[in-house]
mmCIF file of C-alpha atoms in Angstrom:
data_model
loop_
_atom_site.group_PDB
_atom_site.id
_atom_site.type_symbol
_atom_site.label_atom_id
_atom_site.label_comp_id
_atom_site.label_asym_id
_atom_site.label_seq_id
_atom_site.Cartn_x
_atom_site.Cartn_y
_atom_site.Cartn_z
ATOM 1 C CA UNK A 293 12.153 -12.034 5.994
ATOM 2 C CA UNK A 294 11.016 -11.321 9.483
ATOM 3 C CA UNK A 295 7.301 -11.430 8.639
ATOM 4 C CA UNK A 296 7.277 -14.557 6.496
ATOM 5 C CA UNK A 297 7.101 -17.155 9.217
ATOM 6 C CA UNK A 298 4.116 -16.248 11.387
ATOM 7 C CA UNK A 299 0.719 -14.615 11.291
ATOM 8 C CA UNK A 300 0.585 -11.052 12.591
ATOM 9 C CA UNK A 301 -2.337 -11.059 15.048
ATOM 10 C CA UNK A 302 -1.299 -7.672 16.402
ATOM 11 C CA UNK A 303 -2.437 -5.852 13.240
ATOM 12 C CA UNK A 304 -6.180 -6.191 13.860
ATOM 13 C CA UNK A 305 -7.983 -3.033 12.790
ATOM 14 C CA UNK A 306 -5.233 -1.824 10.456
ATOM 15 C CA UNK A 307 -6.206 -1.546 6.788
ATOM 16 C CA UNK A 308 -3.774 -3.877 5.059
ATOM 17 C CA UNK A 309 -2.876 -1.691 2.031
ATOM 18 C CA UNK A 310 -1.817 1.057 4.437
ATOM 19 C CA UNK A 311 0.301 -1.393 6.429
ATOM 20 C CA UNK A 312 1.868 -2.999 3.351
ATOM 21 C CA UNK A 313 2.724 0.412 1.880
ATOM 22 C CA UNK A 314 4.292 1.559 5.144
ATOM 23 C CA UNK A 315 6.284 -1.663 5.401
ATOM 24 C CA UNK A 316 7.590 -1.219 1.833
ATOM 25 C CA UNK A 317 8.561 2.389 2.576
ATOM 26 C CA UNK A 318 10.408 1.274 5.720
ATOM 27 C CA UNK A 319 12.379 -1.276 3.690
ATOM 28 C CA UNK A 320 13.209 1.295 1.011
ATOM 29 C CA UNK A 321 14.278 3.960 3.510
ATOM 30 C CA UNK A 322 16.432 1.539 5.493
ATOM 31 C CA UNK A 323 18.258 0.217 2.418
ATOM 32 C CA UNK A 324 21.949 1.040 2.551
ATOM 33 C CA UNK A 325 22.567 2.441 -0.909
ATOM 34 C CA UNK A 326 26.305 2.723 -0.242
ATOM 35 C CA UNK A 327 26.424 -1.058 -0.610
ATOM 36 C CA UNK A 328 25.862 -2.098 -4.193
ATOM 37 C CA UNK A 329 23.294 -4.725 -3.286
ATOM 38 C CA UNK A 330 19.933 -4.786 -5.054
ATOM 39 C CA UNK A 331 16.676 -5.676 -3.352
ATOM 40 C CA UNK A 332 13.273 -6.816 -4.549
ATOM 41 C CA UNK A 333 9.857 -5.934 -3.190
ATOM 42 C CA UNK A 334 6.753 -7.701 -4.433
ATOM 43 C CA UNK A 335 3.638 -5.883 -3.247
ATOM 44 C CA UNK A 336 0.375 -7.397 -4.464
ATOM 45 C CA UNK A 337 -2.334 -5.030 -3.272
ATOM 46 C CA UNK A 338 -5.645 -6.778 -2.835
ATOM 47 C CA UNK A 339 -7.439 -3.447 -3.226
ATOM 48 C CA UNK A 340 -10.423 -3.512 -5.564
ATOM 49 C CA UNK A 341 -10.901 -7.213 -4.870
ATOM 50 C CA UNK A 342 -13.192 -8.829 -2.336
ATOM 51 C CA UNK A 343 -13.850 -8.160 0.404
ATOM 52 C CA UNK A 344 -14.800 -4.613 -0.468
ATOM 53 C CA UNK A 345 -13.612 -2.838 2.657
ATOM 54 C CA UNK A 346 -11.702 0.351 3.259
ATOM 55 C CA UNK A 347 -10.973 2.727 6.123
ATOM 56 C CA UNK A 348 -13.811 5.166 6.754
ATOM 57 C CA UNK A 349 -11.774 8.255 5.861
ATOM 58 C CA UNK A 350 -11.485 6.961 2.291
ATOM 59 C CA UNK A 351 -15.249 6.412 2.077
ATOM 60 C CA UNK A 352 -15.876 9.905 3.426
ATOM 61 C CA UNK A 353 -13.909 11.430 0.528
ATOM 62 C CA UNK A 354 -16.514 10.161 -1.909
ATOM 63 C CA UNK A 355 -19.760 10.724 0.000
ATOM 64 C CA UNK A 356 -20.648 13.696 -2.198
ATOM 65 C CA UNK A 357 -19.371 12.119 -5.443
ATOM 66 C CA UNK A 358 -21.200 8.800 -5.450
ATOM 67 C CA UNK A 359 -24.762 8.042 -4.511
ATOM 68 C CA UNK A 360 -24.328 4.472 -3.329
ATOM 69 C CA UNK A 361 -22.100 3.300 -0.505
ATOM 70 C CA UNK A 362 -20.651 0.403 -2.507
ATOM 71 C CA UNK A 363 -19.407 2.918 -5.091
ATOM 72 C CA UNK A 364 -17.914 5.082 -2.329
ATOM 73 C CA UNK A 365 -16.159 2.030 -0.873
ATOM 74 C CA UNK A 366 -14.751 0.958 -4.235
ATOM 75 C CA UNK A 367 -13.525 4.479 -5.020
ATOM 76 C CA UNK A 368 -11.940 4.587 -1.566
ATOM 77 C CA UNK A 369 -10.179 1.290 -2.196
ATOM 78 C CA UNK A 370 -8.698 2.627 -5.423
ATOM 79 C CA UNK A 371 -7.625 5.813 -3.628
ATOM 80 C CA UNK A 372 -5.949 3.835 -0.838
ATOM 81 C CA UNK A 373 -3.977 1.844 -3.388
ATOM 82 C CA UNK A 374 -3.090 4.971 -5.386
ATOM 83 C CA UNK A 375 -1.965 6.765 -2.231
ATOM 84 C CA UNK A 376 0.189 3.790 -1.219
ATOM 85 C CA UNK A 377 1.873 3.592 -4.618
ATOM 86 C CA UNK A 378 2.467 7.342 -4.567
ATOM 87 C CA UNK A 379 4.026 7.129 -1.100
ATOM 88 C CA UNK A 380 6.256 4.246 -2.167
ATOM 89 C CA UNK A 381 7.460 6.045 -5.291
ATOM 90 C CA UNK A 382 8.153 9.142 -3.146
ATOM 91 C CA UNK A 383 10.210 6.988 -0.741
ATOM 92 C CA UNK A 384 12.180 5.615 -3.705
ATOM 93 C CA UNK A 385 12.842 9.136 -4.990
ATOM 94 C CA UNK A 386 13.615 10.581 -1.534
ATOM 95 C CA UNK A 387 16.060 7.742 -0.866
ATOM 96 C CA UNK A 388 17.943 8.491 -4.089
ATOM 97 C CA UNK A 389 17.087 5.098 -5.555
ATOM 98 C CA UNK A 390 14.944 6.281 -8.457
ATOM 99 C CA UNK A 391 17.763 6.071 -11.023
ATOM 100 C CA UNK A 392 18.315 2.373 -10.276
ATOM 101 C CA UNK A 393 14.724 1.246 -9.733
ATOM 102 C CA UNK A 394 12.299 -0.600 -11.966
ATOM 103 C CA UNK A 395 8.683 -0.266 -10.883
ATOM 104 C CA UNK A 396 6.130 -2.514 -12.552
ATOM 105 C CA UNK A 397 2.432 -1.979 -12.017
ATOM 106 C CA UNK A 398 0.219 -4.675 -13.441
#
């Protein structure tokens, strides 16, 4: 694919799970379903693994729920991943591909 050959230095400051989710949704939405040609997306989120980092708006969601910042960060990381998966499944459904899609979460 177009992003397999070089490093993307222009993405500095973008939280990678948000970028990866958006990229997957773009691929799904641009798929021509009138052509009977399957596609495969492998999306290994690194969320909940080191380094424990997340966009501030995810941390802010948990400021009143967790006492320690590391707990807020971890909860935010899980939320970012959950939001991304939800957005991807919505893109699959909205594109009319849900009847012919296998989604594996492991």
